[in-house]
Amino acid sequence: MSVLKEMFENLAKKPATTLYPKEKVPIPPAFRGRIAIRDEKCIGCSKCAVVCPTQCITMVASEREVEVKGRKITRKKKPEVELFMCIRCGLCEEYCPTDPKAIYLSNEFSGAGPDKSVVVK
Amino acid sequence: MTEVVVPIGPQHPALKEPVNFKVVADGETIVRLELDVSYNHRGIEKAAEQRDFVRVVPLLERVCGICSHSHTTVFVKGIEEAMKLQVPPRAQFIRTIVAELERMHSHFLWLGVAAHEVGFNTLFMWTWRDREAVQDMLEEMTGNRVNYGTNEVGGVRRDLSPDEIQAALKRLPRLEERIAKYAEMVSKEQTMLLRFKGVGKLSKEQILKLGAVGPTARASGVDYDIRRDDPYLAYADVPWKVITDTHGDVYGRTLVRIGELQQSLQIVRFCLEHIPAGPIRTNPPRAAPRTEILSRYEAPRGELVHFIRTNNTDRVERLDIRTPTLANWTSVAVSLVNQNLADIPVVVAAIDPCLSCTSRITVVNERGRRIGEMTWDELSEHGRAFYRARGRR
Ligand code: SF4
Ligand code: SF4
């Protein structure tokens, strides 16, 4: 019987599950995790806020000197993301014109928490 | 005939396709099944009209938790057709790889659920463990286990690196071995043979009349698969074959799905090995010309249809979605007549719907005019106990 054979094979094996959170699961480099912002890179162009499908990005006033192609400019606004409205689609990252991206999906995957109004600044 | 109409309880808005049904039963035998599928209206079609082609894709990805790639592919395929865009072959191959991996994870999931419904939980655990390998592949390639975010109008959003292709190829032999094991198990294992054979039988004529699709139809000998009959993505360039069967019952549907697992694995392997070089996207125009498109796609559960009307703007004027489960529901109602109450879970599971939505069933006992409600778990348990008792006799 193939089922019995399979059972005995499995008996000799390690458990298939991971003892989270004691053991960490491997995260692939391409993983789309929690949204993050590099404030010093953002030029305040609002492209991310326009493309975001859930409209969870708000542009807030924040004046700061930033460098664009070797030129210094003063940006007026920066994005803030309402974390639990973000669906991690990555469109903001795709449309952000800076390099490295001022808004991006990090590899951080454990996003659960008791506070639902977390804002990523 | 006693007709008792009972409004059924709770809504389950968290899940897609909530389906309600009333069972009219005579003792243990089912007389009739009444379906109500228009239970939960999420307004996705209307919401799709408000978003441009970039922002509508993440929305459509969420029509279904399992076939998320199916819904975006069928949509962008339709829009590309309307715009007369040539999508680069590399993009089509990547879409095909993700589509077939999605089919594999869906069929593995189904096999587990069907085993669970007949009380064979060991198999449920095995298939779901093996499904993890497919999920991991998808996560490595697209960045997520579900809602892959791969498609956009004009191509795909993420390229596959040579390392990712190699890593994916390395996982295939083990999966292949597992699928072969399940194929053997299904044809030999008594638990499944006893509970699947002759249950929920539908003839080819019935299938054609009721308009059932996908593995449900192919298990009754209907040789029809959109991937072959109206080729899209890279299917025309890949060697594979349509799996059919003549049993027409739950057993046949199991054989078809396992055969499709094997085919999907071959398609994924071929695409990974033969993926053409080149760009992964073309720049689409902002707007689509005024036209109407009927876009079809072979989703894991069967033919998925998006009707799209565009009107020279950057959004759709009308989007109509016909999911395969909707096409298959009437076949459930018909195939359950004169079956045992105990067979409901496995026959319903055999079309692979979203069971969570149907988590409550009203049983109307025709003779006694008693009306009672059973939760899905109670019904599953009833099914197991019924056959256990019968097995002993
Ligand atoms: S990942 Fe998507 S949902 Fe999240 S902030 Fe960016 S665009 Fe918005
Ligand atoms: S995060 Fe990027 S896209 Fe958003 S405002 Fe800053 S620079 Fe523009």
PDB file of C-alpha atoms in Angstrom, chain A residues 19-73:
ATOM      1  CA  LEU A  19       8.601  26.850  14.679  1.00  0.00           C
ATOM      2  CA  TYR A  20       7.794  30.497  14.046  1.00  0.00           C
ATOM      3  CA  PRO A  21       8.684  32.960  15.620  1.00  0.00           C
ATOM      4  CA  LYS A  22      11.539  31.014  17.231  1.00  0.00           C
ATOM      5  CA  GLU A  23      12.814  29.939  13.853  1.00  0.00           C
ATOM      6  CA  LYS A  24      12.759  32.438  11.046  1.00  0.00           C
ATOM      7  CA  VAL A  25      11.428  31.552   7.637  1.00  0.00           C
ATOM      8  CA  PRO A  26      13.700  32.411   4.705  1.00  0.00           C
ATOM      9  CA  ILE A  27      12.671  35.575   2.856  1.00  0.00           C
ATOM     10  CA  PRO A  28      13.461  35.666  -0.879  1.00  0.00           C
ATOM     11  CA  PRO A  29      15.219  38.845  -2.070  1.00  0.00           C
ATOM     12  CA  ALA A  30      12.290  39.746  -4.323  1.00  0.00           C
ATOM     13  CA  PHE A  31       9.821  39.639  -1.438  1.00  0.00           C
ATOM     14  CA  ARG A  32       7.414  42.560  -1.270  1.00  0.00           C
ATOM     15  CA  GLY A  33       7.257  43.463   2.396  1.00  0.00           C
ATOM     16  CA  ARG A  34       6.446  46.466   4.536  1.00  0.00           C
ATOM     17  CA  ILE A  35       6.563  49.859   2.838  1.00  0.00           C
ATOM     18  CA  ALA A  36       9.545  52.070   3.691  1.00  0.00           C
ATOM     19  CA  ILE A  37      10.595  55.621   2.873  1.00  0.00           C
ATOM     20  CA  ARG A  38      14.068  57.129   2.361  1.00  0.00           C
ATOM     21  CA  ASP A  39      13.290  60.675   3.323  1.00  0.00           C
ATOM     22  CA  GLU A  40      16.634  62.110   2.181  1.00  0.00           C
ATOM     23  CA  LYS A  41      16.010  60.917  -1.380  1.00  0.00           C
ATOM     24  CA  CYS A  42      12.428  62.096  -1.868  1.00  0.00           C
ATOM     25  CA  ILE A  43      12.039  65.109  -4.175  1.00  0.00           C
ATOM     26  CA  GLY A  44       8.363  65.588  -3.361  1.00  0.00           C
ATOM     27  CA  CYS A  45       7.043  64.953  -6.871  1.00  0.00           C
ATOM     28  CA  SER A  46       3.828  63.210  -5.636  1.00  0.00           C
ATOM     29  CA  LYS A  47       4.013  60.542  -8.337  1.00  0.00           C
ATOM     30  CA  CYS A  48       3.674  57.785  -5.758  1.00  0.00           C
ATOM     31  CA  ALA A  49       0.572  59.348  -4.213  1.00  0.00           C
ATOM     32  CA  VAL A  50      -1.072  59.694  -7.632  1.00  0.00           C
ATOM     33  CA  VAL A  51      -0.492  56.091  -8.727  1.00  0.00           C
ATOM     34  CA  CYS A  52      -1.294  54.340  -5.429  1.00  0.00           C
ATOM     35  CA  PRO A  53      -4.414  52.234  -6.071  1.00  0.00           C
ATOM     36  CA  THR A  54      -5.622  52.333  -2.472  1.00  0.00           C
ATOM     37  CA  GLN A  55      -4.825  56.026  -2.007  1.00  0.00           C
ATOM     38  CA  CYS A  56      -3.004  55.307   1.206  1.00  0.00           C
ATOM     39  CA  ILE A  57      -0.238  57.841   0.503  1.00  0.00           C
ATOM     40  CA  THR A  58      -0.729  61.409   1.745  1.00  0.00           C
ATOM     41  CA  MET A  59       1.663  64.168   0.785  1.00  0.00           C
ATOM     42  CA  VAL A  60       2.490  66.208   3.868  1.00  0.00           C
ATOM     43  CA  ALA A  61       4.394  69.480   4.129  1.00  0.00           C
ATOM     44  CA  SER A  62       8.084  68.881   4.798  1.00  0.00           C
ATOM     45  CA  GLU A  63      10.706  71.236   3.526  1.00  0.00           C
ATOM     46  CA  ARG A  64      14.140  69.771   2.936  1.00  0.00           C
ATOM     47  CA  GLU A  65      17.178  70.271   0.713  1.00  0.00           C
ATOM     48  CA  VAL A  66      17.642  67.331  -1.626  1.00  0.00           C
ATOM     49  CA  GLU A  67      19.961  66.625  -4.515  1.00  0.00           C
ATOM     50  CA  VAL A  68      18.594  65.950  -7.980  1.00  0.00           C
ATOM     51  CA  LYS A  69      21.171  65.108 -10.661  1.00  0.00           C
ATOM     52  CA  GLY A  70      23.861  67.068  -8.838  1.00  0.00           C
ATOM     53  CA  ARG A  71      21.622  70.100  -8.350  1.00  0.00           C
ATOM     54  CA  LYS A  72      20.330  71.114  -4.943  1.00  0.00           C
ATOM     55  CA  ILE A  73      16.636  71.880  -4.679  1.00  0.00           C
TER      56      ILE A  73
END
